[in-house]
Coordinates of C-alpha atoms in Angstrom, one line a residue:
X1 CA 40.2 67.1 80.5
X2 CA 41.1 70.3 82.8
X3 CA 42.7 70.2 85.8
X4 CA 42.6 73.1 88.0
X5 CA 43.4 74.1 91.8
X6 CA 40.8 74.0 94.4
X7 CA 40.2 73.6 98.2
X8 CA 40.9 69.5 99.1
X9 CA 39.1 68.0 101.2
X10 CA 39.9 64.6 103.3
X11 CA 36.9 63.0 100.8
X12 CA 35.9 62.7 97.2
X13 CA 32.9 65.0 96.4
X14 CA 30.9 63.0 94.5
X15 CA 29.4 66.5 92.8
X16 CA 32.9 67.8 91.8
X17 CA 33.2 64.2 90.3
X18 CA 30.1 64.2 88.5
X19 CA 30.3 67.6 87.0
X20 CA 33.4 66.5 84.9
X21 CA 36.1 69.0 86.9
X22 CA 37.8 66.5 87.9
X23 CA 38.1 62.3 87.3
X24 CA 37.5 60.5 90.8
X25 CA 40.9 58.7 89.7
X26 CA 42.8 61.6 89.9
X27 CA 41.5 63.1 92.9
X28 CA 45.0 63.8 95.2
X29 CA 43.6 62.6 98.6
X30 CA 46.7 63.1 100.6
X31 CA 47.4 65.6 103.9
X32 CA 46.4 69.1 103.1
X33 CA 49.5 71.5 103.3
X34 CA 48.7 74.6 103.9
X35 CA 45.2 74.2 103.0
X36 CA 45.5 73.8 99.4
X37 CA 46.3 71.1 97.1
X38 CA 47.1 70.1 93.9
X39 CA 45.9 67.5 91.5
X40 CA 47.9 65.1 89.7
X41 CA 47.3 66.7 86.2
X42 CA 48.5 70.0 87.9
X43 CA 51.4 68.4 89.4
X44 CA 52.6 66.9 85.9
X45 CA 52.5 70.2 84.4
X46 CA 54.8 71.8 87.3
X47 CA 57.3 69.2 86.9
X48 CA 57.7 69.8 83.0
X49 CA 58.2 73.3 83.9
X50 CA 60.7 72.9 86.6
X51 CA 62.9 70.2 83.7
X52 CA 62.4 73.7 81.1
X53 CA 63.7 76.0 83.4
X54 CA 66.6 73.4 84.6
X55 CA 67.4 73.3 81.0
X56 CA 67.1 77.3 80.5
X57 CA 69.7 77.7 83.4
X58 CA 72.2 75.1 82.2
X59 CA 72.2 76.6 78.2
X60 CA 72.2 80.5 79.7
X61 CA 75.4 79.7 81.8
X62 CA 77.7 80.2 78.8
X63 CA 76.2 82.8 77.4
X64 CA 75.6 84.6 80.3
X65 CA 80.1 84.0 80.5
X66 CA 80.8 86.0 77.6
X67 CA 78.3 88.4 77.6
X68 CA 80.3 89.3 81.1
X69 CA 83.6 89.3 78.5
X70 CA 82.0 91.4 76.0
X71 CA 80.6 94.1 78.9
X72 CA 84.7 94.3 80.1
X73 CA 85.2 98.0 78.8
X74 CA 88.3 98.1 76.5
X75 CA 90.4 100.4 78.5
X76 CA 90.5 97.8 80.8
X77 CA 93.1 96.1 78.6
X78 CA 93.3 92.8 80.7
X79 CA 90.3 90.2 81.4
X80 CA 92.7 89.7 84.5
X81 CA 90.4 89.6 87.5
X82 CA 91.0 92.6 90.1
X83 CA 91.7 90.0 92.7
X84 CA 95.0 89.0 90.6
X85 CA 96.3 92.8 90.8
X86 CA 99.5 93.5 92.5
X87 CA 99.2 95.8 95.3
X88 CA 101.6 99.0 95.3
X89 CA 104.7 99.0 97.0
X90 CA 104.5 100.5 99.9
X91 CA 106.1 103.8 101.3
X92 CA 109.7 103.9 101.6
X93 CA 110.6 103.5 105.5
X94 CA 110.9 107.1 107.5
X95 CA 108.3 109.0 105.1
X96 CA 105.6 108.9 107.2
X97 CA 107.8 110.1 110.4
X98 CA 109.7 112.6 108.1
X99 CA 106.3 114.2 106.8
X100 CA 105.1 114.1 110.2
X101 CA 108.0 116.2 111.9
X102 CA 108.0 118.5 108.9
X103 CA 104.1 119.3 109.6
X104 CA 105.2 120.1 113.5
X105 CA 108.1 122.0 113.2
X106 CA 106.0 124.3 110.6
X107 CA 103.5 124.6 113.3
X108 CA 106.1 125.0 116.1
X109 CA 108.3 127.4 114.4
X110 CA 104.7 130.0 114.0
X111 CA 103.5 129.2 116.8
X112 CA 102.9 132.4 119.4
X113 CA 100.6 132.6 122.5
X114 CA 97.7 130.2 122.7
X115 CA 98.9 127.9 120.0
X116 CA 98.9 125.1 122.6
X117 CA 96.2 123.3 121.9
X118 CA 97.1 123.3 118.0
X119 CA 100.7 121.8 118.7
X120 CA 99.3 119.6 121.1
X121 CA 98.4 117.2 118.1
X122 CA 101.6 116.7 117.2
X123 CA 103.1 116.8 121.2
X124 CA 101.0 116.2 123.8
X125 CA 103.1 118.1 126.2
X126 CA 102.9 121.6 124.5
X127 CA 99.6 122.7 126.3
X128 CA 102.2 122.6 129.6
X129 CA 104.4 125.2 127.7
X130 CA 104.5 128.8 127.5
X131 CA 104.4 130.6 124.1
X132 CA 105.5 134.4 123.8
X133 CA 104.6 136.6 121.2
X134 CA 102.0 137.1 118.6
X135 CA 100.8 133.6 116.3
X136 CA 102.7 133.6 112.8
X137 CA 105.1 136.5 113.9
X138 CA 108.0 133.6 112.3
X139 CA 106.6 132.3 109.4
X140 CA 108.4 129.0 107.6
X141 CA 108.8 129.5 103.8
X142 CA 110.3 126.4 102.5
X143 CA 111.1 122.8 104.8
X144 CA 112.8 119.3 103.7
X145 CA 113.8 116.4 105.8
X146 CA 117.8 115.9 105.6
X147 CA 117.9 113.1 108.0
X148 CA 115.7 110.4 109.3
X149 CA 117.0 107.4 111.6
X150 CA 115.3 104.9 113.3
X151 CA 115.4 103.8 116.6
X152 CA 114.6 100.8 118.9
X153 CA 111.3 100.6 120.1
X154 CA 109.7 102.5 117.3
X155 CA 110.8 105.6 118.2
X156 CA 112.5 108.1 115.6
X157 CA 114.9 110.7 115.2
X158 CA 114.4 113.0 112.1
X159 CA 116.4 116.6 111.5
X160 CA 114.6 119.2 108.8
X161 CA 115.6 121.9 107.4
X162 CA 113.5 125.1 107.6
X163 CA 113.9 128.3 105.5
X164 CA 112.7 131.0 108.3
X165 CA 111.6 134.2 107.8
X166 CA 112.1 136.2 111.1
X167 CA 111.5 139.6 112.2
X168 CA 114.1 141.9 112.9
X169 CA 114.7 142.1 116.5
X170 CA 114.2 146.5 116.7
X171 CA 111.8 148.8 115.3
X172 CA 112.7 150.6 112.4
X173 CA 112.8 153.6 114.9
X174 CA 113.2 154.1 118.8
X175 CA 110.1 156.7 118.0
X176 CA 107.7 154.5 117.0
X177 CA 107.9 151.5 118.9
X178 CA 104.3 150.0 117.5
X179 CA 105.2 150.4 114.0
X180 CA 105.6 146.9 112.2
X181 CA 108.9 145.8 112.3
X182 CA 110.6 145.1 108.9
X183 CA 111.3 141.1 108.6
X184 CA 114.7 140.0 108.0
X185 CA 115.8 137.8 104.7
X186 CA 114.7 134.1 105.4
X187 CA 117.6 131.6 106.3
X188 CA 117.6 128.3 106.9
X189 CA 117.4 126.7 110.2
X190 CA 117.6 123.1 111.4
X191 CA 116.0 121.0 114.0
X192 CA 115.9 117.6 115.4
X193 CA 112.9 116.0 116.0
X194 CA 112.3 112.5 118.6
X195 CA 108.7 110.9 117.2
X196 CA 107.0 107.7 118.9
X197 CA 105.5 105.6 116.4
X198 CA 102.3 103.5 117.2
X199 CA 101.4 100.4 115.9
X200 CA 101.9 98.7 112.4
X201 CA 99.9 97.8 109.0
X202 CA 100.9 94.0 107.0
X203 CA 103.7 96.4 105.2
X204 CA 105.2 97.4 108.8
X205 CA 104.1 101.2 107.8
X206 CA 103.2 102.9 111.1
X207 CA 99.5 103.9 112.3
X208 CA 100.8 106.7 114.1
X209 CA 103.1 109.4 115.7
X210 CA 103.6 111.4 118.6
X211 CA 106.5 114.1 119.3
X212 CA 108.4 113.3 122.7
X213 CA 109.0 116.9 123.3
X214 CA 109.5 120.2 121.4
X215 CA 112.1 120.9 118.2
X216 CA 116.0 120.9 119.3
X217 CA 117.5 123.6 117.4
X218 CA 120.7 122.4 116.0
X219 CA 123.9 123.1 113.6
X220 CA 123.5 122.5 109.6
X221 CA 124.5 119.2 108.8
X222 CA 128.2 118.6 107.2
X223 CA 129.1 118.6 103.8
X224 CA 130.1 115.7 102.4
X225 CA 133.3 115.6 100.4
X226 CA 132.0 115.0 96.4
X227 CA 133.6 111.5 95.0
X228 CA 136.0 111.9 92.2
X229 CA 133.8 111.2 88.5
X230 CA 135.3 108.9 86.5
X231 CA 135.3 111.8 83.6
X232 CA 138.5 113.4 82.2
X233 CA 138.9 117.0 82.7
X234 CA 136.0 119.2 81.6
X235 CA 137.2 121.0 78.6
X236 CA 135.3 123.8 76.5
X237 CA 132.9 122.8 74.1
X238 CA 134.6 122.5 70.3
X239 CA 132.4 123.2 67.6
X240 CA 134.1 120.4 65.4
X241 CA 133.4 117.8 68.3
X242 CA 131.0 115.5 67.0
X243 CA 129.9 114.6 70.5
X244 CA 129.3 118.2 71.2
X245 CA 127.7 118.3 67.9
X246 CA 125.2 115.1 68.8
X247 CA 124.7 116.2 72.7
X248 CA 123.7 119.9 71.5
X249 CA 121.0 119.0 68.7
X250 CA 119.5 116.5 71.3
X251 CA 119.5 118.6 74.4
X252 CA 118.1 121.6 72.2
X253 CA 115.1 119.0 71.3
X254 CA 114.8 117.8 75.0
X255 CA 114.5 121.2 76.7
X256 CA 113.2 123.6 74.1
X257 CA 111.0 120.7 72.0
X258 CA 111.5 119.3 68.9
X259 CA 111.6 115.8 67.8
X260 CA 114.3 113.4 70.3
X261 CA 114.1 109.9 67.6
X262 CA 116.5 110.8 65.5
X263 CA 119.0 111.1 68.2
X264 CA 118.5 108.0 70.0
X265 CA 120.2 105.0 69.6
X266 CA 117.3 102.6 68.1
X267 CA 115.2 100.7 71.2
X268 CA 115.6 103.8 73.7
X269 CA 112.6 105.8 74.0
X270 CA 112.8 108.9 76.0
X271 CA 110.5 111.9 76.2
X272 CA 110.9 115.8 75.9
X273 CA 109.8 117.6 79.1
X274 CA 106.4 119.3 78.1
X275 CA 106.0 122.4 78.0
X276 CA 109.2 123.3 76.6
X277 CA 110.8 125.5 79.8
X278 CA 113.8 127.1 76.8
X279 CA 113.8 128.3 73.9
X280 CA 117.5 127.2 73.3
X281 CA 120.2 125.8 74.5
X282 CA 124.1 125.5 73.9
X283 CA 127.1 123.3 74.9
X284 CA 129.6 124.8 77.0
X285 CA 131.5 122.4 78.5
X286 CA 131.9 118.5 77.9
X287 CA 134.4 115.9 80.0
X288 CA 134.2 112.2 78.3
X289 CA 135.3 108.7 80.7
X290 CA 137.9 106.6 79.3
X291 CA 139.9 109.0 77.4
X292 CA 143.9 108.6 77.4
X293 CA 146.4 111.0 76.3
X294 CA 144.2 111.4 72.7
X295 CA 141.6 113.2 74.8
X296 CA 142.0 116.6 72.7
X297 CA 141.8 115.0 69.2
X298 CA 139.0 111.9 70.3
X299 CA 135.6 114.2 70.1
X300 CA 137.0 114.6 66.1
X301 CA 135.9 111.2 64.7
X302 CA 133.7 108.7 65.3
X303 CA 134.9 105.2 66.4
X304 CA 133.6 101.6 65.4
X305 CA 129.9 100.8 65.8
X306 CA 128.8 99.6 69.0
X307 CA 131.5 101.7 70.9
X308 CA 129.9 103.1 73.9
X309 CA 131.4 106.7 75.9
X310 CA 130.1 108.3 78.8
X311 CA 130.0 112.1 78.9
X312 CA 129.3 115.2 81.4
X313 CA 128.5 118.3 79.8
X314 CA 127.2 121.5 81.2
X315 CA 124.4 123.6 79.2
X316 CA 123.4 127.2 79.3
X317 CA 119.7 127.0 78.9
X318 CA 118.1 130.1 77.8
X319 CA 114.4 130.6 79.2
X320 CA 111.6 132.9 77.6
X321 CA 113.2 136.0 79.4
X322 CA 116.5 135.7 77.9
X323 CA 118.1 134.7 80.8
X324 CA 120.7 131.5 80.9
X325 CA 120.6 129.0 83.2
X326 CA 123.6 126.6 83.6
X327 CA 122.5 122.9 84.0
X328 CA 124.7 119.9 84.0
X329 CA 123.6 116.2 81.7
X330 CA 125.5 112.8 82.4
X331 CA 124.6 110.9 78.9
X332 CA 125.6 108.1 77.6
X333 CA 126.7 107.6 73.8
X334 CA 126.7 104.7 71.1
X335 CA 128.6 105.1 67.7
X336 CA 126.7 103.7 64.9
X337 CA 126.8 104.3 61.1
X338 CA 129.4 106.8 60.8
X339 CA 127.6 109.2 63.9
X340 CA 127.2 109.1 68.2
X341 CA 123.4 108.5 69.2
X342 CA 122.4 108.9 72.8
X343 CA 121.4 106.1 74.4
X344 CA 121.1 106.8 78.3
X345 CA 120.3 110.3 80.1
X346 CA 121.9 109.1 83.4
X347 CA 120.7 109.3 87.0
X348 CA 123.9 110.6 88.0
X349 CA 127.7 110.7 87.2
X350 CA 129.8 108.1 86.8
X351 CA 132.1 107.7 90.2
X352 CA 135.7 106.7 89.2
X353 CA 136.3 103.4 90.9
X354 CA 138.1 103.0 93.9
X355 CA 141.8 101.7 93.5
X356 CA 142.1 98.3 94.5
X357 CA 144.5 98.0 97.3
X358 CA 147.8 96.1 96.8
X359 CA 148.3 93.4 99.2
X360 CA 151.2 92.3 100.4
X361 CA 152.1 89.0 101.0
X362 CA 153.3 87.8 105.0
X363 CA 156.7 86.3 105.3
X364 CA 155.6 82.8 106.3
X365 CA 157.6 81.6 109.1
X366 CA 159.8 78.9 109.0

């Protein structure tokens, strides 16, 4: 028998009953909702269709899981999810107040009349000032940060160095006073810069920075007196040093290309520098750590495998113009099967250790 929807009323209608649509038994006499209601056929039907599509949801679940796997593209490398990723580290403290002074003293150093309101982003207290001369008459050619301290209550104290091209101070000719005036070589210049920094981020990395006032000019830093190396004394190159020999062929590879495995001790990967700046290179000098009076005849053999030696040699480099360039390689070398291999290209020299100071003992009192 067929059941189908239709307007309820709060009575049977004996017609509807009589005309077969509908069994008087089956006739849903409850509340309207809505104005329409449903018979109990109808209703039977619904709930065998809501337990299929339970069912449907419950068997697509998996599936639906690895078709997500599958659609992970394969550079991805990792089904990790992103929320499991390591943020980066953040930025070492006094970049953002070095980069900042850098930025201001570039602007301050140009800057000419009515370059206030420019400057004032970086100081506030510029559009007070008075600037002579013409905008970018000084022009700054080349600037680094050489000294960055903090100081309580987030304020900072940073010194760059600027490489300054300025103009010479006459005309070329009492004459012609309006002609251009020739500029002067460019020479490097230092100033100190106080910065107030403004709020924090979670890493402690500031929002913000403001200068306090303008640039101090002031005097080059110091230079610093160079640690003794733990190296012996740099000696000339011998061709029948087998160090020399090792350090040449691998060098050659690393600066003018060629192929660096064979030279490496096996484990250590290292990479040429791409594109090739040489096209050769040659030893010239080599100093060796740990050597004792046998220094002159040590480079002529090979030791025991596993023995490890620490050298500084300086290169001359030859680029595509034929000109050498001296550069200087702290490497480190392992002996194995009869030959050295290079198994570190240090960071930097090897300091010779500090002597330990001899103590002396304290008469105890009786």
């Amino acid at each position: 028998m067929s059941r189908r929807w239709r307007r309820s009323e709060r009575a049977v209608d004996p017609e509807w009953a009589d005309e077969g649509v509908v069994g008087e038994a089956e006739w849903d006499a409850s509340p309207v909702v809505g104005g329409w209601s449903m018979t109990s056929g109808a209703a039977a039907n619904r709930a065998a269709l809501a337990r299929w599509a339970a069912w449907a949801v419950i068997v697509a679940g998996p599936l639906l899981g690895v078709g997500a796997l599958l659609a992970i593209p394969a550079s991805a490398g990792s089904t990790v999810p992103s929320a499991a990723v390591q943020p980066s580290a953040p930025a070492p403290a006094g970049t953002g107040p070095a980069g900042f002074a850098e930025l201001f003293v570039t602007q301050y150093v140009s800057a000419g009349e009515g370059d206030q309101s420019a400057l004032a982003a970086f100081w506030p207290g510029a559009r007070s000032v008075t600037f002579e001369g013409a905008p970018g008459r000084r022009q700054v050619t080349q600037i680094a940060t050489v000294r960055t301290i903090p100081l309580s209550g987030g304020l900072w104290s940073v010194t760059v160095g600027a490489r300054v091209i300025e103009p010479d101070a006459h005309p070329a000719s009492t004459s012609d006073a309006a002609a251009p005036r020739a500029a002067a070589g460019p020479e490097v210049r230092y100033f100190q810069v106080a910065l107030a920094s403004s709020g924090e981020s979670a890493a402690g990395v500031p929002f913000g920075y403001a200068a306090l006032a303008a640039p101090a000019e002031v005097a080059a830093p110091g230079q610093a007196a160079a640690p003794q190396l733990e190296y012996g004394v740099m000696k000339s190159a011998a061709a029948t040093d087998v160090r020399v020999q090792t350090v040449g062929q691998f060098l050659t590879a690393y600066l003018a290309g060629g192929d660096l495995t064979r030279f490496l001790t096996p484990g250590v990967q290292m990479t040429g520098i791409t594109p090739a700046p040489y096209t050769a290179v040659a030893v010239d000098q080599v100093a060796a750590a740990g050597l004792g009076s046998d220094a002159d005849t040590a480079g002529s053999r090979v030791p025991d495998d596993g023995t490890r030696q620490d050298v500084l040699v300086t290169v001359r480099a030859t680029g595509g113009d034929g000109i050498r360039t001296p550069l200087s390689y702290a490497l480190s070398l392992t002996a194995r099967a009869g030959r050295w291999e290079i198994t570190a290209l240090n960071a930097a020299p090897v300091p010779a250790l500090a002597p330990v100071p001899t103590t002396v003992p304290s008469s105890s009192a009786r």
